GROMACS .gro file of C-alpha atoms in nm:
model
  510
    1UNK     CA    1   0.000   0.000   0.000
    2UNK     CA    2   0.142   0.340  -0.097
    3UNK     CA    3  -0.090   0.521   0.139
    4UNK     CA    4   0.072   0.634   0.464
    5UNK     CA    5   0.206   0.336   0.651
    6UNK     CA    6   0.536   0.512   0.724
    7UNK     CA    7   0.383   0.832   0.861
    8UNK     CA    8   0.453   0.869   1.233
    9UNK     CA    9   0.248   1.107   1.445
   10UNK     CA   10   0.348   1.262   1.777
   11UNK     CA   11   0.272   1.567   1.989
   12UNK     CA   12   0.484   1.860   2.097
   13UNK     CA   13   0.416   2.157   2.324
   14UNK     CA   14   0.641   2.379   2.114
   15UNK     CA   15   0.706   2.436   1.748
   16UNK     CA   16   1.013   2.238   1.636
   17UNK     CA   17   1.303   2.449   1.509
   18UNK     CA   18   1.303   2.526   1.138
   19UNK     CA   19   1.528   2.292   0.940
   20UNK     CA   20   1.568   2.148   0.593
   21UNK     CA   21   1.261   1.959   0.469
   22UNK     CA   22   1.040   2.086   0.753
   23UNK     CA   23   0.732   2.304   0.745
   24UNK     CA   24   0.479   2.446   0.988
   25UNK     CA   25   0.104   2.422   0.909
   26UNK     CA   26  -0.106   2.704   1.052
   27UNK     CA   27  -0.480   2.730   1.002
   28UNK     CA   28  -0.682   3.035   0.908
   29UNK     CA   29  -1.054   3.115   0.892
   30UNK     CA   30  -1.216   3.325   0.622
   31UNK     CA   31  -1.384   3.552   0.876
   32UNK     CA   32  -1.096   3.610   1.120
   33UNK     CA   33  -0.793   3.832   1.053
   34UNK     CA   34  -0.556   3.630   1.272
   35UNK     CA   35  -0.410   3.282   1.250
   36UNK     CA   36  -0.584   3.002   1.436
   37UNK     CA   37  -0.410   2.844   1.737
   38UNK     CA   38  -0.179   3.144   1.781
   39UNK     CA   39  -0.156   3.066   2.153
   40UNK     CA   40   0.050   2.753   2.079
   41UNK     CA   41   0.334   2.951   1.923
   42UNK     CA   42   0.630   3.089   2.114
   43UNK     CA   43   0.675   3.466   2.146
   44UNK     CA   44   0.998   3.468   1.947
   45UNK     CA   45   0.804   3.346   1.642
   46UNK     CA   46   0.617   3.675   1.614
   47UNK     CA   47   0.798   3.779   1.296
   48UNK     CA   48   0.683   3.486   1.081
   49UNK     CA   49   0.337   3.531   1.226
   50UNK     CA   50   0.334   3.894   1.113
   51UNK     CA   51   0.425   3.786   0.759
   52UNK     CA   52   0.143   3.533   0.748
   53UNK     CA   53  -0.116   3.766   0.895
   54UNK     CA   54  -0.018   4.032   0.644
   55UNK     CA   55  -0.090   3.781   0.369
   56UNK     CA   56  -0.434   3.726   0.524
   57UNK     CA   57  -0.495   4.098   0.560
   58UNK     CA   58  -0.397   4.161   0.197
   59UNK     CA   59  -0.633   3.887   0.083
   60UNK     CA   60  -0.359   3.689  -0.087
   61UNK     CA   61  -0.480   3.386   0.111
   62UNK     CA   62  -0.845   3.391   0.211
   63UNK     CA   63  -0.864   3.087   0.439
   64UNK     CA   64  -1.128   2.909   0.230
   65UNK     CA   65  -1.188   2.542   0.306
   66UNK     CA   66  -0.977   2.291   0.110
   67UNK     CA   67  -0.712   2.549   0.019
   68UNK     CA   68  -0.349   2.574   0.126
   69UNK     CA   69  -0.061   2.807   0.045
   70UNK     CA   70   0.311   2.757   0.112
   71UNK     CA   71   0.503   3.074   0.208
   72UNK     CA   72   0.856   3.147   0.327
   73UNK     CA   73   0.906   3.378   0.626
   74UNK     CA   74   1.246   3.502   0.735
   75UNK     CA   75   1.328   3.554   1.105
   76UNK     CA   76   1.652   3.659   1.270
   77UNK     CA   77   1.794   3.307   1.273
   78UNK     CA   78   1.605   3.100   1.016
   79UNK     CA   79   1.382   3.085   0.712
   80UNK     CA   80   1.051   2.919   0.797
   81UNK     CA   81   0.834   2.733   0.548
   82UNK     CA   82   0.478   2.805   0.656
   83UNK     CA   83   0.183   2.616   0.513
   84UNK     CA   84  -0.130   2.826   0.548
   85UNK     CA   85  -0.433   2.595   0.563
   86UNK     CA   86  -0.789   2.719   0.509
   87UNK     CA   87  -1.075   2.611   0.738
   88UNK     CA   88  -1.360   2.821   0.597
   89UNK     CA   89  -1.584   3.011   0.837
   90UNK     CA   90  -1.526   2.979   1.210
   91UNK     CA   91  -1.891   2.885   1.275
   92UNK     CA   92  -1.857   2.580   1.046
   93UNK     CA   93  -1.542   2.447   1.212
   94UNK     CA   94  -1.548   2.096   1.360
   95UNK     CA   95  -1.344   1.778   1.353
   96UNK     CA   96  -1.468   1.687   1.005
   97UNK     CA   97  -1.352   2.020   0.860
   98UNK     CA   98  -1.013   1.966   1.025
   99UNK     CA   99  -0.986   1.610   0.889
  100UNK     CA  100  -1.018   1.733   0.534
  101UNK     CA  101  -0.791   2.033   0.596
  102UNK     CA  102  -0.525   1.799   0.732
  103UNK     CA  103  -0.549   1.582   0.420
  104UNK     CA  104  -0.503   1.893   0.204
  105UNK     CA  105  -0.201   1.997   0.413
  106UNK     CA  106  -0.042   1.651   0.396
  107UNK     CA  107  -0.070   1.635   0.018
  108UNK     CA  108   0.060   1.990  -0.020
  109UNK     CA  109   0.352   1.920   0.214
  110UNK     CA  110   0.447   1.603   0.029
  111UNK     CA  111   0.437   1.786  -0.303
  112UNK     CA  112   0.679   2.041  -0.153
  113UNK     CA  113   0.908   1.751  -0.046
  114UNK     CA  114   0.852   1.819   0.323
  115UNK     CA  115   0.956   1.533   0.550
  116UNK     CA  116   0.839   1.672   0.884
  117UNK     CA  117   0.518   1.874   0.907
  118UNK     CA  118   0.436   2.045   1.235
  119UNK     CA  119   0.067   2.133   1.261
  120UNK     CA  120  -0.069   2.385   1.510
  121UNK     CA  121  -0.385   2.224   1.645
  122UNK     CA  122  -0.664   2.481   1.620
  123UNK     CA  123  -0.883   2.524   1.925
  124UNK     CA  124  -1.241   2.401   1.901
  125UNK     CA  125  -1.550   2.585   2.021
  126UNK     CA  126  -1.652   2.317   2.271
  127UNK     CA  127  -1.816   2.089   2.018
  128UNK     CA  128  -1.506   1.870   1.988
  129UNK     CA  129  -1.249   1.784   2.253
  130UNK     CA  130  -0.875   1.826   2.187
  131UNK     CA  131  -0.849   1.447   2.153
  132UNK     CA  132  -1.127   1.438   1.891
  133UNK     CA  133  -0.961   1.719   1.696
  134UNK     CA  134  -0.620   1.554   1.719
  135UNK     CA  135  -0.766   1.223   1.600
  136UNK     CA  136  -0.931   1.395   1.303
  137UNK     CA  137  -0.608   1.574   1.218
  138UNK     CA  138  -0.405   1.251   1.222
  139UNK     CA  139  -0.673   1.058   1.034
  140UNK     CA  140  -0.688   1.325   0.765
  141UNK     CA  141  -0.313   1.315   0.710
  142UNK     CA  142  -0.311   0.935   0.669
  143UNK     CA  143  -0.607   0.953   0.430
  144UNK     CA  144  -0.460   1.242   0.233
  145UNK     CA  145  -0.136   1.062   0.160
  146UNK     CA  146  -0.310   0.776  -0.022
  147UNK     CA  147  -0.217   0.736  -0.389
  148UNK     CA  148  -0.344   0.483  -0.642
  149UNK     CA  149  -0.059   0.501  -0.894
  150UNK     CA  150   0.020   0.133  -0.835
  151UNK     CA  151   0.116   0.069  -1.195
  152UNK     CA  152   0.321   0.382  -1.266
  153UNK     CA  153   0.692   0.339  -1.318
  154UNK     CA  154   0.884   0.544  -1.061
  155UNK     CA  155   1.145   0.798  -1.170
  156UNK     CA  156   1.388   0.610  -0.947
  157UNK     CA  157   1.386   0.241  -0.860
  158UNK     CA  158   1.220   0.200  -0.524
  159UNK     CA  159   1.035   0.531  -0.550
  160UNK     CA  160   1.136   0.882  -0.449
  161UNK     CA  161   1.186   0.860  -0.073
  162UNK     CA  162   1.284   1.228  -0.061
  163UNK     CA  163   0.927   1.318  -0.156
  164UNK     CA  164   0.764   1.127   0.129
  165UNK     CA  165   0.611   1.292   0.433
  166UNK     CA  166   0.752   1.093   0.724
  167UNK     CA  167   0.640   1.269   1.041
  168UNK     CA  168   0.344   1.475   1.158
  169UNK     CA  169   0.401   1.674   1.476
  170UNK     CA  170   0.079   1.797   1.637
  171UNK     CA  171   0.163   2.112   1.831
  172UNK     CA  172  -0.076   2.151   2.124
  173UNK     CA  173  -0.078   2.236   2.490
  174UNK     CA  174  -0.296   1.932   2.562
  175UNK     CA  175  -0.137   1.585   2.537
  176UNK     CA  176  -0.362   1.369   2.758
  177UNK     CA  177  -0.516   1.081   2.564
  178UNK     CA  178  -0.368   1.189   2.230
  179UNK     CA  179  -0.151   0.881   2.176
  180UNK     CA  180  -0.466   0.666   2.191
  181UNK     CA  181  -0.640   0.905   1.951
  182UNK     CA  182  -0.348   0.887   1.707
  183UNK     CA  183  -0.343   0.507   1.720
  184UNK     CA  184  -0.714   0.482   1.649
  185UNK     CA  185  -0.674   0.733   1.364
  186UNK     CA  186  -0.397   0.521   1.213
  187UNK     CA  187  -0.595   0.196   1.240
  188UNK     CA  188  -0.910   0.340   1.085
  189UNK     CA  189  -0.737   0.541   0.812
  190UNK     CA  190  -0.511   0.254   0.706
  191UNK     CA  191  -0.819   0.031   0.685
  192UNK     CA  192  -0.998   0.292   0.471
  193UNK     CA  193  -0.692   0.308   0.247
  194UNK     CA  194  -0.684  -0.071   0.224
  195UNK     CA  195  -1.043  -0.063   0.097
  196UNK     CA  196  -0.951   0.211  -0.150
  197UNK     CA  197  -0.658   0.006  -0.275
  198UNK     CA  198  -0.887  -0.290  -0.346
  199UNK     CA  199  -1.148  -0.077  -0.523
  200UNK     CA  200  -0.882   0.096  -0.734
  201UNK     CA  201  -0.736  -0.238  -0.845
  202UNK     CA  202  -0.817  -0.330  -1.208
  203UNK     CA  203  -1.075  -0.602  -1.255
  204UNK     CA  204  -0.822  -0.819  -1.441
  205UNK     CA  205  -0.603  -0.850  -1.132
  206UNK     CA  206  -0.886  -0.874  -0.877
  207UNK     CA  207  -1.140  -1.137  -0.987
  208UNK     CA  208  -1.359  -1.287  -0.712
  209UNK     CA  209  -1.118  -1.563  -0.610
  210UNK     CA  210  -0.829  -1.314  -0.580
  211UNK     CA  211  -1.057  -1.083  -0.383
  212UNK     CA  212  -1.127  -1.374  -0.148
  213UNK     CA  213  -0.755  -1.457  -0.125
  214UNK     CA  214  -0.665  -1.102  -0.025
  215UNK     CA  215  -0.946  -1.099   0.231
  216UNK     CA  216  -0.812  -1.425   0.378
  217UNK     CA  217  -0.459  -1.284   0.384
  218UNK     CA  218  -0.583  -0.979   0.575
  219UNK     CA  219  -0.782  -1.198   0.811
  220UNK     CA  220  -0.476  -1.405   0.888
  221UNK     CA  221  -0.274  -1.094   0.966
  222UNK     CA  222  -0.528  -0.963   1.216
  223UNK     CA  223  -0.660  -1.284   1.372
  224UNK     CA  224  -1.000  -1.298   1.202
  225UNK     CA  225  -1.189  -1.618   1.112
  226UNK     CA  226  -1.229  -1.706   0.744
  227UNK     CA  227  -1.542  -1.898   0.641
  228UNK     CA  228  -1.558  -1.822   0.270
  229UNK     CA  229  -1.741  -2.043   0.019
  230UNK     CA  230  -1.629  -2.138  -0.332
  231UNK     CA  231  -1.856  -2.176  -0.635
  232UNK     CA  232  -1.938  -2.540  -0.560
  233UNK     CA  233  -2.045  -2.459  -0.203
  234UNK     CA  234  -2.241  -2.155  -0.319
  235UNK     CA  235  -2.431  -2.368  -0.568
  236UNK     CA  236  -2.494  -2.634  -0.302
  237UNK     CA  237  -2.635  -2.367  -0.070
  238UNK     CA  238  -2.885  -2.263  -0.339
  239UNK     CA  239  -2.764  -1.906  -0.389
  240UNK     CA  240  -2.916  -1.860  -0.731
  241UNK     CA  241  -2.871  -1.485  -0.732
  242UNK     CA  242  -2.494  -1.503  -0.683
  243UNK     CA  243  -2.447  -1.801  -0.912
  244UNK     CA  244  -2.670  -1.644  -1.176
  245UNK     CA  245  -2.477  -1.316  -1.187
  246UNK     CA  246  -2.141  -1.495  -1.202
  247UNK     CA  247  -2.227  -1.763  -1.457
  248UNK     CA  248  -2.147  -1.545  -1.758
  249UNK     CA  249  -1.781  -1.519  -1.659
  250UNK     CA  250  -1.493  -1.766  -1.671
  251UNK     CA  251  -1.406  -1.634  -1.323
  252UNK     CA  252  -1.597  -1.826  -1.059
  253UNK     CA  253  -1.794  -1.637  -0.791
  254UNK     CA  254  -1.705  -1.646  -0.421
  255UNK     CA  255  -1.889  -1.577  -0.098
  256UNK     CA  256  -1.632  -1.409   0.124
  257UNK     CA  257  -1.712  -1.449   0.494
  258UNK     CA  258  -1.483  -1.300   0.762
  259UNK     CA  259  -1.575  -1.310   1.132
  260UNK     CA  260  -1.453  -1.122   1.437
  261UNK     CA  261  -1.496  -1.296   1.772
  262UNK     CA  262  -1.378  -1.097   2.078
  263UNK     CA  263  -1.109  -1.259   2.290
  264UNK     CA  264  -1.271  -1.413   2.595
  265UNK     CA  265  -1.614  -1.395   2.433
  266UNK     CA  266  -1.858  -1.114   2.356
  267UNK     CA  267  -2.057  -0.928   2.618
  268UNK     CA  268  -2.369  -1.068   2.450
  269UNK     CA  269  -2.311  -1.391   2.258
  270UNK     CA  270  -2.663  -1.379   2.115
  271UNK     CA  271  -2.588  -1.059   1.923
  272UNK     CA  272  -2.422  -1.066   1.580
  273UNK     CA  273  -2.371  -0.750   1.377
  274UNK     CA  274  -2.339  -0.830   1.006
  275UNK     CA  275  -2.197  -0.610   0.731
  276UNK     CA  276  -2.299  -0.730   0.384
  277UNK     CA  277  -2.105  -0.571   0.097
  278UNK     CA  278  -2.164  -0.592  -0.276
  279UNK     CA  279  -1.857  -0.753  -0.433
  280UNK     CA  280  -1.893  -0.722  -0.811
  281UNK     CA  281  -1.528  -0.713  -0.917
  282UNK     CA  282  -1.620  -0.586  -1.263
  283UNK     CA  283  -1.959  -0.494  -1.401
  284UNK     CA  284  -2.014  -0.483  -1.775
  285UNK     CA  285  -2.390  -0.488  -1.721
  286UNK     CA  286  -2.404  -0.843  -1.855
  287UNK     CA  287  -2.641  -0.898  -2.148
  288UNK     CA  288  -2.795  -0.556  -2.064
  289UNK     CA  289  -2.458  -0.410  -2.159
  290UNK     CA  290  -2.350  -0.072  -2.024
  291UNK     CA  291  -2.237   0.207  -2.255
  292UNK     CA  292  -1.857   0.214  -2.296
  293UNK     CA  293  -1.784   0.567  -2.161
  294UNK     CA  294  -1.697   0.536  -1.794
  295UNK     CA  295  -1.714   0.156  -1.787
  296UNK     CA  296  -1.352   0.143  -1.670
  297UNK     CA  297  -1.474   0.271  -1.332
  298UNK     CA  298  -1.679  -0.044  -1.288
  299UNK     CA  299  -1.367  -0.208  -1.142
  300UNK     CA  300  -1.483  -0.036  -0.821
  301UNK     CA  301  -1.826  -0.201  -0.817
  302UNK     CA  302  -1.697  -0.406  -0.524
  303UNK     CA  303  -1.637  -0.094  -0.309
  304UNK     CA  304  -1.915  -0.195  -0.070
  305UNK     CA  305  -1.755  -0.535  -0.019
  306UNK     CA  306  -1.413  -0.378   0.030
  307UNK     CA  307  -1.563  -0.142   0.292
  308UNK     CA  308  -1.722  -0.429   0.484
  309UNK     CA  309  -1.393  -0.620   0.493
  310UNK     CA  310  -1.191  -0.311   0.580
  311UNK     CA  311  -1.423  -0.240   0.871
  312UNK     CA  312  -1.343  -0.587   1.009
  313UNK     CA  313  -0.971  -0.509   0.961
  314UNK     CA  314  -1.006  -0.208   1.190
  315UNK     CA  315  -1.243  -0.377   1.435
  316UNK     CA  316  -0.996  -0.663   1.486
  317UNK     CA  317  -0.741  -0.408   1.608
  318UNK     CA  318  -0.977  -0.192   1.813
  319UNK     CA  319  -1.124  -0.503   1.981
  320UNK     CA  320  -1.484  -0.406   2.070
  321UNK     CA  321  -1.664  -0.676   2.272
  322UNK     CA  322  -1.926  -0.757   2.010
  323UNK     CA  323  -1.939  -1.030   1.745
  324UNK     CA  324  -1.917  -0.892   1.391
  325UNK     CA  325  -1.921  -1.062   1.050
  326UNK     CA  326  -1.852  -0.936   0.699
  327UNK     CA  327  -2.030  -1.118   0.415
  328UNK     CA  328  -1.928  -1.027   0.060
  329UNK     CA  329  -2.103  -1.203  -0.231
  330UNK     CA  330  -1.852  -1.156  -0.512
  331UNK     CA  331  -1.887  -1.217  -0.885
  332UNK     CA  332  -1.788  -1.077  -1.222
  333UNK     CA  333  -2.085  -0.965  -1.434
  334UNK     CA  334  -2.000  -1.053  -1.793
  335UNK     CA  335  -2.196  -1.121  -2.117
  336UNK     CA  336  -2.148  -1.460  -2.274
  337UNK     CA  337  -2.348  -1.755  -2.406
  338UNK     CA  338  -2.379  -1.874  -2.045
  339UNK     CA  339  -2.485  -1.540  -1.894
  340UNK     CA  340  -2.830  -1.490  -1.743
  341UNK     CA  341  -3.067  -1.314  -1.980
  342UNK     CA  342  -3.349  -1.065  -1.927
  343UNK     CA  343  -3.656  -1.270  -1.845
  344UNK     CA  344  -3.467  -1.550  -1.667
  345UNK     CA  345  -3.566  -1.661  -1.317
  346UNK     CA  346  -3.319  -1.719  -1.034
  347UNK     CA  347  -3.405  -1.905  -0.716
  348UNK     CA  348  -3.244  -1.743  -0.413
  349UNK     CA  349  -3.109  -1.879  -0.085
  350UNK     CA  350  -3.418  -1.751   0.095
  351UNK     CA  351  -3.639  -1.961  -0.137
  352UNK     CA  352  -3.790  -1.671  -0.333
  353UNK     CA  353  -3.782  -1.667  -0.712
  354UNK     CA  354  -3.670  -1.342  -0.878
  355UNK     CA  355  -3.731  -1.247  -1.240
  356UNK     CA  356  -3.424  -1.085  -1.397
  357UNK     CA  357  -3.563  -0.792  -1.594
  358UNK     CA  358  -3.228  -0.614  -1.627
  359UNK     CA  359  -2.896  -0.797  -1.592
  360UNK     CA  360  -2.731  -0.464  -1.507
  361UNK     CA  361  -2.934  -0.464  -1.185
  362UNK     CA  362  -2.708  -0.744  -1.065
  363UNK     CA  363  -2.595  -0.599  -0.733
  364UNK     CA  364  -2.928  -0.660  -0.565
  365UNK     CA  365  -2.926  -1.021  -0.689
  366UNK     CA  366  -2.603  -1.099  -0.505
  367UNK     CA  367  -2.697  -0.891  -0.201
  368UNK     CA  368  -3.023  -1.076  -0.140
  369UNK     CA  369  -2.825  -1.399  -0.111
  370UNK     CA  370  -2.570  -1.224   0.109
  371UNK     CA  371  -2.841  -1.089   0.341
  372UNK     CA  372  -3.009  -1.431   0.359
  373UNK     CA  373  -2.674  -1.590   0.446
  374UNK     CA  374  -2.615  -1.329   0.719
  375UNK     CA  375  -2.947  -1.429   0.872
  376UNK     CA  376  -2.845  -1.796   0.853
  377UNK     CA  377  -2.534  -1.707   1.053
  378UNK     CA  378  -2.763  -1.558   1.318
  379UNK     CA  379  -2.727  -1.189   1.239
  380UNK     CA  380  -2.939  -0.980   1.476
  381UNK     CA  381  -2.865  -0.650   1.300
  382UNK     CA  382  -2.755  -0.595   0.941
  383UNK     CA  383  -2.601  -0.315   0.738
  384UNK     CA  384  -2.543  -0.364   0.366
  385UNK     CA  385  -2.334  -0.137   0.147
  386UNK     CA  386  -2.339  -0.122  -0.229
  387UNK     CA  387  -2.256   0.093  -0.528
  388UNK     CA  388  -2.608   0.002  -0.628
  389UNK     CA  389  -2.794   0.261  -0.835
  390UNK     CA  390  -2.743   0.562  -1.056
  391UNK     CA  391  -3.077   0.675  -0.917
  392UNK     CA  392  -2.921   0.765  -0.581
  393UNK     CA  393  -2.666   0.985  -0.758
  394UNK     CA  394  -2.949   1.173  -0.926
  395UNK     CA  395  -3.118   1.216  -0.588
  396UNK     CA  396  -2.821   1.302  -0.364
  397UNK     CA  397  -2.515   1.365  -0.579
  398UNK     CA  398  -2.168   1.284  -0.449
  399UNK     CA  399  -2.188   1.424  -0.095
  400UNK     CA  400  -2.448   1.207   0.078
  401UNK     CA  401  -2.496   0.832   0.096
  402UNK     CA  402  -2.855   0.712   0.069
  403UNK     CA  403  -2.987   0.534   0.379
  404UNK     CA  404  -3.284   0.299   0.371
  405UNK     CA  405  -3.400   0.099   0.671
  406UNK     CA  406  -3.686  -0.113   0.802
  407UNK     CA  407  -3.626  -0.003   1.162
  408UNK     CA  408  -3.633   0.359   1.283
  409UNK     CA  409  -3.415   0.300   1.589
  410UNK     CA  410  -3.151   0.114   1.388
  411UNK     CA  411  -3.159   0.379   1.116
  412UNK     CA  412  -3.100   0.652   1.377
  413UNK     CA  413  -2.809   0.458   1.525
  414UNK     CA  414  -2.648   0.415   1.184
  415UNK     CA  415  -2.706   0.781   1.100
  416UNK     CA  416  -2.552   0.902   1.427
  417UNK     CA  417  -2.248   0.680   1.370
  418UNK     CA  418  -2.207   0.829   1.023
  419UNK     CA  419  -2.221   1.182   1.164
  420UNK     CA  420  -1.951   1.105   1.419
  421UNK     CA  421  -1.743   0.946   1.145
  422UNK     CA  422  -1.784   1.241   0.908
  423UNK     CA  423  -1.964   1.040   0.639
  424UNK     CA  424  -2.309   1.201   0.614
  425UNK     CA  425  -2.615   0.993   0.523
  426UNK     CA  426  -2.959   1.098   0.406
  427UNK     CA  427  -3.253   0.874   0.487
  428UNK     CA  428  -3.465   0.791   0.185
  429UNK     CA  429  -3.823   0.663   0.166
  430UNK     CA  430  -3.924   0.313   0.073
  431UNK     CA  431  -4.218   0.086   0.147
  432UNK     CA  432  -4.497  -0.116  -0.006
  433UNK     CA  433  -4.647   0.192  -0.167
  434UNK     CA  434  -4.361   0.140  -0.416
  435UNK     CA  435  -4.429  -0.234  -0.452
  436UNK     CA  436  -4.522  -0.208  -0.822
  437UNK     CA  437  -4.151  -0.155  -0.887
  438UNK     CA  438  -4.067  -0.511  -0.785
  439UNK     CA  439  -4.388  -0.700  -0.871
  440UNK     CA  440  -4.345  -0.978  -1.127
  441UNK     CA  441  -4.618  -1.155  -1.324
  442UNK     CA  442  -4.444  -1.493  -1.308
  443UNK     CA  443  -4.215  -1.484  -1.001
  444UNK     CA  444  -4.216  -1.361  -0.642
  445UNK     CA  445  -4.027  -1.044  -0.738
  446UNK     CA  446  -3.846  -0.883  -1.026
  447UNK     CA  447  -3.510  -0.713  -0.995
  448UNK     CA  448  -3.587  -0.385  -1.173
  449UNK     CA  449  -3.895  -0.173  -1.223
  450UNK     CA  450  -3.775   0.170  -1.336
  451UNK     CA  451  -3.738   0.491  -1.137
  452UNK     CA  452  -3.700   0.560  -0.851
  453UNK     CA  453  -3.466   0.265  -0.878
  454UNK     CA  454  -3.281   0.330  -0.551
  455UNK     CA  455  -3.613   0.288  -0.372
  456UNK     CA  456  -3.714  -0.020  -0.571
  457UNK     CA  457  -3.379  -0.185  -0.506
  458UNK     CA  458  -3.402  -0.109  -0.134
  459UNK     CA  459  -3.755  -0.249  -0.121
  460UNK     CA  460  -3.638  -0.574  -0.280
  461UNK     CA  461  -3.352  -0.606  -0.029
  462UNK     CA  462  -3.590  -0.540   0.259
  463UNK     CA  463  -3.798  -0.844   0.165
  464UNK     CA  464  -3.494  -1.061   0.237
  465UNK     CA  465  -3.401  -0.879   0.559
  466UNK     CA  466  -3.752  -0.950   0.687
  467UNK     CA  467  -3.799  -0.852   1.053
  468UNK     CA  468  -3.426  -0.828   1.127
  469UNK     CA  469  -3.323  -0.463   1.185
  470UNK     CA  470  -3.155  -0.372   0.859
  471UNK     CA  471  -3.003  -0.065   0.697
  472UNK     CA  472  -2.902  -0.031   0.333
  473UNK     CA  473  -2.635   0.222   0.233
  474UNK     CA  474  -2.636   0.307  -0.137
  475UNK     CA  475  -2.283   0.445  -0.185
  476UNK     CA  476  -2.296   0.477  -0.565
  477UNK     CA  477  -2.244   0.853  -0.540
  478UNK     CA  478  -1.992   0.861  -0.256
  479UNK     CA  479  -1.762   0.565  -0.326
  480UNK     CA  480  -1.570   0.730  -0.610
  481UNK     CA  481  -1.404   1.068  -0.670
  482UNK     CA  482  -1.475   1.160  -1.031
  483UNK     CA  483  -1.178   1.397  -1.041
  484UNK     CA  484  -0.875   1.473  -0.824
  485UNK     CA  485  -0.950   1.692  -0.524
  486UNK     CA  486  -0.715   1.889  -0.296
  487UNK     CA  487  -0.747   1.605  -0.042
  488UNK     CA  488  -0.759   1.290  -0.260
  489UNK     CA  489  -0.672   1.155  -0.604
  490UNK     CA  490  -0.937   1.053  -0.853
  491UNK     CA  491  -1.061   0.707  -0.762
  492UNK     CA  492  -1.200   0.517  -0.469
  493UNK     CA  493  -1.297   0.707  -0.153
  494UNK     CA  494  -1.334   0.417   0.093
  495UNK     CA  495  -1.688   0.530   0.172
  496UNK     CA  496  -1.857   0.352   0.459
  497UNK     CA  497  -1.555   0.211   0.643
  498UNK     CA  498  -1.541   0.483   0.910
  499UNK     CA  499  -1.917   0.461   0.965
  500UNK     CA  500  -1.913   0.084   1.012
  501UNK     CA  501  -1.622   0.098   1.256
  502UNK     CA  502  -1.788   0.373   1.456
  503UNK     CA  503  -2.115   0.179   1.456
  504UNK     CA  504  -1.954  -0.145   1.578
  505UNK     CA  505  -1.770   0.032   1.858
  506UNK     CA  506  -2.085   0.217   1.963
  507UNK     CA  507  -2.299  -0.098   1.963
  508UNK     CA  508  -2.034  -0.276   2.170
  509UNK     CA  509  -2.021   0.010   2.420
  510UNK     CA  510  -2.396  -0.021   2.476
   0.00000   0.00000   0.00000
């Protein structure tokens, strides 16, 4: 992983001395004339501060969110490299703003070949503790350093080590509990980046069986149980949805199952939290073929599955006392003489027959088998994640994940976890008033019924969740950055990982 595994994070009560390949990050708000966190700086640094505040006064740097500007300030004994980092308006400031600002700063510092970045921790307004802000700052830096140029030839063999950011020094007067915050930030961010790495991998090098192998490799590293099923076992189980989607490809499907069991047992052995992730390693649309423009991004159609597995990667290290399972039905959706056709019927694990109206609505076909299998394992609460519908992008764009649920209390818990994690959700309607979308003349259900498709897909999934508290996260709009941003490259975002980890830890704490 090229993300940030070598970035170390520590605290300091003073600004380290200026030296080669070092820089100091200082935040600024659009509606304040002075630098944020000025109280953390020593008095003898007043000269560089005057230079920076003059830049703010002149309007050369406005402090807008997701912006940064590198300046050089001369003092009596050194030349300081100062990275001005924008936070937007003071009233909007919170840990989530700081997380993104830190990612911007880390990428800017690396581009400037900075090895050590000292970051003045801005003071919150009471909404976030110093530990929460420090965790967000560290998490943002790890996330910001992720790159997906796996297949680019380096200028030098072994890469350009001089261009790597090696150390983040958080300058703050408060150090209590920060080491724990930094460690949690590292665990979560590295797991997000692991999910991003999988979703950015080309479909050729990550077919279902390779996806399962990498999941097993991760599980072995972190002490998780592997209970995955191959194509023969899937067929024997009667998972017609998963087998049907995968039968058009030479690559066999897999049901990836990874389980976390707390050491010494869970506080409540009857409870099992299940994360079910869509694992389509490449989606051509099958016989209902997609249009070529943009199809290369369909290598990330397994982003939901990657998020579910990555959440278990983090949970295994954070060790909440609650049983958790990740179930990822994985297949490659290809057109061939063996592929399912519009009008075909698949019999699912739950016993229902589903008419395949559109083979490009394949995600819900594998998810219904995944949800049914989660219930067989004894799941008492379920969250599924999927890059499922273009309809949710039309509804919410790229900044909110669509949330559907059959249980108000569970939906609220998932939503609150997403807010704490900085991954906002928006609850969407669904119910039997939309049942025409999934009614079939010849089967129990059909897999597509037109717009609003996000609602129809959620309604179909809900029939397989039954009475089990269930939440469906449609991450089609949030799982992928369509263009490079100041805080991330174009490609996978790792959407959902932070929410799932926060949710599991919260449920365990209850």
